[in-house]
Amino acid sequence: MSDVVEKTLTALPSLLSLDSQPGSAKLSTNSKLGSLIRGITELTSKHEEEKLIQRELSSIKEQVSSPNTTMRQMKELMVRTIYCEMLGYEATFSYIHAIKLAQQGNVLEKRVGYLAVSLFLNESHELLLLLVNTVLKDLQSTNLIEVCMALTVVSQMFPKDMIPAILPLVEEKLNHSKEIIRRKAVLALYKFYLIAPNQVQHIHNRFRKALCDKDPGVMSASLHIYLQLIQENPESYKDLTASFVTILKQVVAGKLPMDFNYHSVPAPWLQIQLLRILSLLGKSDQSTSEVMYEILDESLRRAEMNHNITYAILYECVKCIYTIHPKSELLEKAAKVIGNFVLSQRINLKYLGLKALTYVVHQDPRLALQHQMTIIECLDHPDVIIKRETLELLFRITNDQNVTVIVEKMLDFMSINKEDHTTADLVGKVAELAEKYAPDNEWFVETMNTVFSVGGDTLQPDIPNSFLKLLSEGFDDEEENKKLRLFAVNSYISLLQGEPSKLPQRFLQAICWVLGEYSHLREDVEPDLVLRLLVKLLNIKSTSSETKSWILMAMTKLCSGGAPLSVPLEVSETYSSSMDTMLRQRAQELQYLSQNPELQARVLPRGVSQEPMEVDSSLSFLDGFVSEALAAGAAPYKPPHQRQEELSRSKALSLEPYGLSLPISMSSCSIADRQSPTLLSVSSGLSGDRTDHSHKGGSTTLKLDGVRRVWGKEGYLAQRESAEETAPVEAPSPLQPLVQQGDGDASYSQTPTPIPECEQEKQQLASSLFVGLASQSSVCLMGKSEQTSQRFRRKLKDPAASFPSSTQNPLVSPPSSVGHLLLDSSISSDLISSPEQTHLSSVDLTVANGEVELPDRDMKGIKSTLLREDSALAAGSSPHEELDRPKDSCLTSHLPAELSGLPHSEITPLCTSPSLDLSSCHVQKDDSLVLLVFMKSSSDYDIQQIQVQVTCEELEVSCVCDSPVEELKSHGVVVCQYFLTVKSPSVYFVLSGMMSHQIPDNSLQETQFSHRIPLTSFLRPLRLSTEEYGTMWLAFSHDTKQNLPLMMDAEEPLTATLKVLKDKLQLHVVEIIGNEGIVACCLRQDQPCLLHCRVHAGMLAVWLRSPIPELPDCLLYHCQRALQES
Amino acid sequence: MRFMLLFSRQGKLRLQKWYTATAERDKKKMVRELMQTVLARKPKMCSFLEWRDLKIVYKRYASLYFCCAIEEQDNELITLEIIHRFVELLDKYFGSVCELDIIFNFEKAYFILDEFLMGGEIQDTSKKSVLKAIEQADLLQERPRGDYFSNSASTHCS
């Protein structure tokens, strides 16, 4: 490509020579700027500089607006203006002239004009509209330089709404003969994609062409787009994996022109880009990952030179290896690289080493153990950045044994740190750790006190919220609850007796709430004393009016405790005339309730916190009112998105196409339709938050006690927990016996030689920091199901609400101790079924479920993975695997009898160890999905003690088969069954598993695997009448709306489209009336999702509602897929 | 990349390029605070910073600090090399570059940057082709460097 570029560039001067600017003028230009700059440097004070610049600017202003100024002079003036702006002085008057210069100047002047515009104006600046015409003209110019400039400015900033106007021209440039133009066009499209993804959706196939461009520069530019696309939807680009691998192979082998080398490393930027793409593609996808193992190994091997650029590649490689489906050989090498980084003397590498450790410590806690001494040293590093990163690492390895030490370190750091952002972040982390692992009440309350005081008012509001929630909901042990509350009350009373004026407002609010609720627990303190403390607080000047509301509320609660009324009456008197309406209301309440004990007892009953209060989020109690109003002729209520839709319909011009968008990653909710008229269809995770916010906004008006937050980010704690628990089990490390459980003592010794004192100190610290890390991993190995118990595990307030099925579902029975061993205790104990019961109900199901069919896409996906696997075989994997392949079909015969009548998915291989092959398939039952894992021995000896653990964050996994398989005869087959039910919906569920068994020399052999199941496998039709549908519809709060394509070619588009959905996704079509249709489905009986479909403007406007926050979005994704495929 | 800043040891901004839309007021505030933070750091310290919600990569060349803000998932080391490559380009163009070159010819520095990075992503990794594109355009203009060197160059040059 180098000579092509050369040719392009040699063409440039001839184009440029059109401009015949005399050198002398140029010189004076610069000397004017020069004298300005020199003038500034000679000045001594800021004030003088200001005067000089103002003088300069007014002279520029005069000149630019004079009609006699030539473009050449204008260019020179513009350069000076840019300089003034850079110094921080505004020159808004010049913006319009910059645009004019770009419009009217010759090539060189234009260049300065464009530069000035791109520096002065923002994407949203209104003047930018004036630039559109100029850009249009330049894009059509025959002068290459002008085209280049236009593309550059377009990628720098361009009004979003005007993209359609220039898009065809930019697109056209993808076919330009000069690669420099093609490359810039690709990058401009990349920029468009970032700011307005919907508008470039229709040209995705053009991107593929750019990827195949013969010029490597254009190809690497297209990778920016692919990285973005794949990040948002990795599934659609799996087919490109092999191509990316091939490109990387060629790059690594040095097949690109020398031009692309950087410090004799071939195209490092390209390599890193490719590695990032590969890691996204291979993430929890075994077959895709297998394609890239070889090249990753090669990249690791090649990058050996001691230069930053090779380290950059190595770092990216390591990240990739730990992201994709693991391969032990590569992991080992990657771990070594991380070790080199951590131990490096170069501080930048050390930092990245720590960072890498932070990433991988979940997967491999041993790695942190190996480097514990380095980590300890980094904790006292003079550079705060290193310290900060070390704390981040420690945060990830915290458990209930080292929590006090780690939190202490974090608090130490906070006391010297001055940056708000860091403090806010750390405070949140400390609060999280304290809540999760607190060893005792005292420590917990004191730590939270520090969190509140240090965090100040930058504290994220959810910290006090969840703290108060924890206090009010309590744990399983009532006695313990009382102790904690009492301790908090004591602590707060003494704080208020000190100097409360120094405490942050948020903390004061929390204190008020606690005192209001629980100060009665302390019998030796008169309510009067507490009231007086509160009055003192009320009188402090710095107390905000929000805090005052909290204080008044606390007083209201205290009055019910029979406190003397004089104080509250006085206070309410003062504030009932306050200018702040909120305060006035509180004061009125206080006044009224304190005088009316009977009402008080009804409104604020004591001990109510034990009984959760249900919030009727659908406001059904207003139904009567609504129907009355309707009868009286009121207009029916339209939800905001419908109103918006109608509004946008009435608008004359809409530049935005009603494109499809595929919200793939629900958790990140990054894309979910940025452009469609229904702004509401951001993932419902968001809409949940929104409710939360509105709730918080009025938090002063709400009584927090006992209100169960149906909408909050319930389960945050649980999520983290399970993330930790699914971390792969480690083989016993040689270090492990050295680290004692319990407190750090002298028994820890890594080196047998005598140790100097300070070293010893460090080692003690090490043992107290890293305690429990190794033991944690061994716990699982021994098959001990009891995880280290968490002190503040949230009590399940209402089991029926969290796992509503547990009361109705016949499959559920008390935990069976046998099944227990195989499973993660914390998630499964509630839902383990005993074998007999399962058997009974599954027989019933066979009959009921005769017509159930597997969605065929599911099958297709499985087939394609098989194919890919085959090609990998052809490339030369072990012949041993090949032998087994034909036998897979035989596995069908091993299906358990009660399941053999049901439709099952194709059997796919999961993983292979030298002596054992695992494959799996799933069988659909009425209320769950059964995952079957076939263990097939391929060795000549019997295999002992096979254990297979399957976990998934979003699924309840319960095992049916009893205990580990004691013995598997040579070439025999054993089947394990797992019942899967959905905990929280997701587009795809990724199960991660771990298989371990004993090999003849009695050591344990472990293999990890993962398996993916789409949501569709869990979907069941929900048979409802239209009436039932109506009632349910009103009761659900989470909704999403989106337009889907309609099968226009069918005779009855709506019926045809719904039929596709029905067939592919097993939805139940309740009724079709005119151009509307209602459809229902569910995951389990208690996880329904209702769809309301309406034909509108050639599209199918679908409105989904469900009580489960994530379900509508996930289902929507599959609907889109189903309709696209058909 | 979110933005790139060049500033002197005295805290004077020399070049700024923003790749994401940011309000003018925020820009000024960020520049001021970031300069303070970076200038306070000692020479042997780590080149990477976590600052607000951004990842900052900076490097000092003589009296000039080059400073980039990148996304969470971006590679810090390669960003350091982007800075280095930019310096190499400036060096090649100006012939052993110093801060004064950039002060007096800042618009050229912008042109080089635009040819090197586009929309915040690296566009051309080949030193030769970037410089070709710039130099061709400059053939028409005399290089007026030198005349203002006489006064102060010796004090600042690297």
mmCIF file of N, CA, C and O in Angstrom, chain B residues 51-101:
data_model
loop_
_atom_site.group_PDB
_atom_site.id
_atom_site.type_symbol
_atom_site.label_atom_id
_atom_site.label_comp_id
_atom_site.label_asym_id
_atom_site.label_seq_id
_atom_site.Cartn_x
_atom_site.Cartn_y
_atom_site.Cartn_z
ATOM 1 N N TRP B 51 -8.936 9.804 37.000
ATOM 2 C CA TRP B 51 -9.304 11.160 37.356
ATOM 3 C C TRP B 51 -10.762 11.374 37.024
ATOM 4 O O TRP B 51 -11.174 11.180 35.896
ATOM 5 N N ARG B 52 -11.533 11.738 38.015
ATOM 6 C CA ARG B 52 -12.990 11.733 37.880
ATOM 7 C C ARG B 52 -13.404 10.385 37.327
ATOM 8 O O ARG B 52 -12.936 9.369 37.795
ATOM 9 N N ASP B 53 -14.219 10.382 36.288
ATOM 10 C CA ASP B 53 -14.570 9.072 35.748
ATOM 11 C C ASP B 53 -13.745 8.751 34.509
ATOM 12 O O ASP B 53 -14.098 7.900 33.723
ATOM 13 N N LEU B 54 -12.629 9.431 34.364
ATOM 14 C CA LEU B 54 -11.830 9.248 33.150
ATOM 15 C C LEU B 54 -10.517 8.552 33.456
ATOM 16 O O LEU B 54 -10.043 8.546 34.583
ATOM 17 N N LYS B 55 -9.955 7.983 32.413
ATOM 18 C CA LYS B 55 -8.624 7.432 32.526
ATOM 19 C C LYS B 55 -7.701 8.402 31.785
ATOM 20 O O LYS B 55 -7.947 8.716 30.626
ATOM 21 N N ILE B 56 -6.700 8.892 32.464
ATOM 22 C CA ILE B 56 -5.802 9.863 31.868
ATOM 23 C C ILE B 56 -4.446 9.205 31.635
ATOM 24 O O ILE B 56 -3.939 8.504 32.506
ATOM 25 N N VAL B 57 -3.902 9.433 30.458
ATOM 26 C CA VAL B 57 -2.550 8.981 30.174
ATOM 27 C C VAL B 57 -1.744 10.223 29.829
ATOM 28 O O VAL B 57 -2.161 10.991 28.967
ATOM 29 N N TYR B 58 -0.650 10.448 30.529
ATOM 30 C CA TYR B 58 0.107 11.654 30.218
ATOM 31 C C TYR B 58 1.589 11.337 30.129
ATOM 32 O O TYR B 58 2.067 10.326 30.653
ATOM 33 N N LYS B 59 2.306 12.197 29.453
ATOM 34 C CA LYS B 59 3.743 12.035 29.399
ATOM 35 C C LYS B 59 4.375 13.396 29.210
ATOM 36 O O LYS B 59 3.837 14.242 28.510
ATOM 37 N N ARG B 60 5.516 13.582 29.839
ATOM 38 C CA ARG B 60 6.168 14.868 29.736
ATOM 39 C C ARG B 60 7.323 14.771 28.753
ATOM 40 O O ARG B 60 8.138 13.848 28.813
ATOM 41 N N TYR B 61 7.370 15.693 27.820
ATOM 42 C CA TYR B 61 8.508 15.798 26.907
ATOM 43 C C TYR B 61 9.102 17.179 27.132
ATOM 44 O O TYR B 61 8.444 18.180 26.837
ATOM 45 N N ALA B 62 10.313 17.255 27.664
ATOM 46 C CA ALA B 62 10.944 18.535 28.009
ATOM 47 C C ALA B 62 9.973 19.368 28.834
ATOM 48 O O ALA B 62 9.481 18.907 29.847
ATOM 49 N N SER B 63 9.606 20.550 28.327
ATOM 50 C CA SER B 63 8.756 21.409 29.159
ATOM 51 C C SER B 63 7.273 21.204 28.870
ATOM 52 O O SER B 63 6.431 21.871 29.431
ATOM 53 N N LEU B 64 6.964 20.284 27.959
ATOM 54 C CA LEU B 64 5.572 20.114 27.549
ATOM 55 C C LEU B 64 4.966 18.820 28.080
ATOM 56 O O LEU B 64 5.612 17.771 28.049
ATOM 57 N N TYR B 65 3.737 18.918 28.544
ATOM 58 C CA TYR B 65 3.001 17.727 28.948
ATOM 59 C C TYR B 65 2.001 17.376 27.862
ATOM 60 O O TYR B 65 1.264 18.240 27.387
ATOM 61 N N PHE B 66 1.980 16.135 27.475
ATOM 62 C CA PHE B 66 0.973 15.622 26.547
ATOM 63 C C PHE B 66 0.032 14.768 27.368
ATOM 64 O O PHE B 66 0.476 13.913 28.121
ATOM 65 N N CYS B 67 -1.248 14.975 27.167
ATOM 66 C CA CYS B 67 -2.194 14.365 28.088
ATOM 67 C C CYS B 67 -3.438 13.906 27.327
ATOM 68 O O CYS B 67 -4.058 14.688 26.619
ATOM 69 N N CYS B 68 -3.766 12.631 27.440
ATOM 70 C CA CYS B 68 -4.932 12.103 26.723
ATOM 71 C C CYS B 68 -5.941 11.531 27.716
ATOM 72 O O CYS B 68 -5.553 10.917 28.700
ATOM 73 N N ALA B 69 -7.202 11.693 27.436
ATOM 74 C CA ALA B 69 -8.236 11.036 28.230
ATOM 75 C C ALA B 69 -8.828 9.922 27.387
ATOM 76 O O ALA B 69 -9.202 10.141 26.248
ATOM 77 N N ILE B 70 -8.864 8.711 27.947
ATOM 78 C CA ILE B 70 -9.323 7.571 27.156
ATOM 79 C C ILE B 70 -10.463 6.845 27.853
ATOM 80 O O ILE B 70 -10.781 7.112 29.006
ATOM 81 N N GLU B 71 -11.047 5.929 27.139
ATOM 82 C CA GLU B 71 -12.169 5.164 27.676
ATOM 83 C C GLU B 71 -11.662 4.074 28.609
ATOM 84 O O GLU B 71 -10.513 3.667 28.541
ATOM 85 N N GLU B 72 -12.598 3.564 29.393
ATOM 86 C CA GLU B 72 -12.254 2.558 30.382
ATOM 87 C C GLU B 72 -11.538 1.345 29.763
ATOM 88 O O GLU B 72 -10.561 0.853 30.296
ATOM 89 N N GLN B 73 -12.032 0.880 28.619
ATOM 90 C CA GLN B 73 -11.473 -0.367 28.093
ATOM 91 C C GLN B 73 -10.245 -0.153 27.205
ATOM 92 O O GLN B 73 -9.647 -1.104 26.748
ATOM 93 N N ASP B 74 -9.877 1.106 26.979
ATOM 94 C CA ASP B 74 -8.732 1.360 26.116
ATOM 95 C C ASP B 74 -7.430 0.950 26.781
ATOM 96 O O ASP B 74 -7.318 0.902 27.997
ATOM 97 N N ASN B 75 -6.451 0.702 25.947
ATOM 98 C CA ASN B 75 -5.160 0.227 26.413
ATOM 99 C C ASN B 75 -4.265 1.424 26.752
ATOM 100 O O ASN B 75 -3.993 2.272 25.914
ATOM 101 N N GLU B 76 -3.814 1.495 27.993
ATOM 102 C CA GLU B 76 -3.049 2.652 28.444
ATOM 103 C C GLU B 76 -1.695 2.742 27.751
ATOM 104 O O GLU B 76 -1.264 3.829 27.339
ATOM 105 N N LEU B 77 -1.054 1.585 27.622
ATOM 106 C CA LEU B 77 0.298 1.606 27.060
ATOM 107 C C LEU B 77 0.298 2.064 25.613
ATOM 108 O O LEU B 77 1.157 2.826 25.191
ATOM 109 N N ILE B 78 -0.699 1.613 24.868
ATOM 110 C CA ILE B 78 -0.714 1.993 23.457
ATOM 111 C C ILE B 78 -1.034 3.477 23.331
ATOM 112 O O ILE B 78 -0.572 4.142 22.402
ATOM 113 N N THR B 79 -1.768 4.010 24.294
ATOM 114 C CA THR B 79 -2.038 5.451 24.273
ATOM 115 C C THR B 79 -0.743 6.240 24.499
ATOM 116 O O THR B 79 -0.510 7.270 23.860
ATOM 117 N N LEU B 80 0.091 5.726 25.379
ATOM 118 C CA LEU B 80 1.402 6.352 25.567
ATOM 119 C C LEU B 80 2.159 6.385 24.248
ATOM 120 O O LEU B 80 2.846 7.345 23.922
ATOM 121 N N GLU B 81 2.006 5.301 23.481
ATOM 122 C CA GLU B 81 2.705 5.241 22.200
ATOM 123 C C GLU B 81 2.066 6.168 21.169
ATOM 124 O O GLU B 81 2.745 6.644 20.270
ATOM 125 N N ILE B 82 0.760 6.396 21.310
ATOM 126 C CA ILE B 82 0.117 7.370 20.419
ATOM 127 C C ILE B 82 0.741 8.736 20.669
ATOM 128 O O ILE B 82 1.113 9.463 19.738
ATOM 129 N N ILE B 83 0.885 9.069 21.938
ATOM 130 C CA ILE B 83 1.514 10.338 22.283
ATOM 131 C C ILE B 83 2.920 10.388 21.693
ATOM 132 O O ILE B 83 3.328 11.350 21.055
ATOM 133 N N HIS B 84 3.639 9.290 21.883
ATOM 134 C CA HIS B 84 5.017 9.270 21.414
ATOM 135 C C HIS B 84 5.093 9.427 19.899
ATOM 136 O O HIS B 84 5.925 10.157 19.374
ATOM 137 N N ARG B 85 4.183 8.736 19.219
ATOM 138 C CA ARG B 85 4.187 8.843 17.766
ATOM 139 C C ARG B 85 3.882 10.271 17.323
ATOM 140 O O ARG B 85 4.494 10.794 16.409
ATOM 141 N N PHE B 86 2.974 10.926 18.033
ATOM 142 C CA PHE B 86 2.638 12.310 17.719
ATOM 143 C C PHE B 86 3.871 13.196 17.908
ATOM 144 O O PHE B 86 4.180 14.044 17.067
ATOM 145 N N VAL B 87 4.590 12.951 18.983
ATOM 146 C CA VAL B 87 5.803 13.731 19.231
ATOM 147 C C VAL B 87 6.828 13.469 18.126
ATOM 148 O O VAL B 87 7.463 14.390 17.621
ATOM 149 N N GLU B 88 6.935 12.205 17.734
ATOM 150 C CA GLU B 88 7.854 11.871 16.643
ATOM 151 C C GLU B 88 7.490 12.624 15.372
ATOM 152 O O GLU B 88 8.358 13.120 14.656
ATOM 153 N N LEU B 89 6.185 12.677 15.115
ATOM 154 C CA LEU B 89 5.723 13.375 13.918
ATOM 155 C C LEU B 89 6.072 14.858 13.985
ATOM 156 O O LEU B 89 6.582 15.434 13.023
ATOM 157 N N LEU B 90 5.797 15.460 15.139
ATOM 158 C CA LEU B 90 6.118 16.876 15.308
ATOM 159 C C LEU B 90 7.616 17.091 15.139
ATOM 160 O O LEU B 90 8.069 18.039 14.497
ATOM 161 N N ASP B 91 8.364 16.174 15.714
ATOM 162 C CA ASP B 91 9.812 16.280 15.688
ATOM 163 C C ASP B 91 10.339 16.224 14.257
ATOM 164 O O ASP B 91 11.183 17.007 13.842
ATOM 165 N N LYS B 92 9.775 15.277 13.522
ATOM 166 C CA LYS B 92 10.200 15.111 12.145
ATOM 167 C C LYS B 92 9.820 16.351 11.335
ATOM 168 O O LYS B 92 10.587 16.834 10.517
ATOM 169 N N TYR B 93 8.656 16.872 11.606
ATOM 170 C CA TYR B 93 8.162 17.994 10.835
ATOM 171 C C TYR B 93 8.943 19.271 11.142
ATOM 172 O O TYR B 93 9.401 19.968 10.249
ATOM 173 N N PHE B 94 9.084 19.570 12.408
ATOM 174 C CA PHE B 94 9.748 20.811 12.776
ATOM 175 C C PHE B 94 11.276 20.664 12.825
ATOM 176 O O PHE B 94 11.990 21.639 12.884
ATOM 177 N N GLY B 95 11.741 19.440 12.857
ATOM 178 C CA GLY B 95 13.170 19.198 12.988
ATOM 179 C C GLY B 95 13.590 19.490 14.413
ATOM 180 O O GLY B 95 13.762 20.642 14.775
ATOM 181 N N SER B 96 13.718 18.498 15.216
ATOM 182 C CA SER B 96 13.917 18.590 16.667
ATOM 183 C C SER B 96 13.029 19.677 17.274
ATOM 184 O O SER B 96 13.397 20.826 17.476
ATOM 185 N N VAL B 97 11.843 19.256 17.540
ATOM 186 C CA VAL B 97 10.777 20.166 17.968
ATOM 187 C C VAL B 97 11.008 20.689 19.385
ATOM 188 O O VAL B 97 11.623 20.016 20.207
ATOM 189 N N CYS B 98 10.584 21.921 19.649
ATOM 190 C CA CYS B 98 10.580 22.392 21.024
ATOM 191 C C CYS B 98 9.270 23.128 21.264
ATOM 192 O O CYS B 98 8.494 23.367 20.328
ATOM 193 N N GLU B 99 9.046 23.491 22.489
ATOM 194 C CA GLU B 99 7.754 24.074 22.842
ATOM 195 C C GLU B 99 7.434 25.288 21.974
ATOM 196 O O GLU B 99 6.300 25.493 21.556
ATOM 197 N N LEU B 100 8.473 26.097 21.682
ATOM 198 C CA LEU B 100 8.236 27.311 20.904
ATOM 199 C C LEU B 100 7.675 27.023 19.527
ATOM 200 O O LEU B 100 6.848 27.758 19.015
ATOM 201 N N ASP B 101 8.157 25.928 18.922
ATOM 202 C CA ASP B 101 7.612 25.562 17.606
ATOM 203 C C ASP B 101 6.109 25.406 17.693
ATOM 204 O O ASP B 101 5.371 25.840 16.810
#
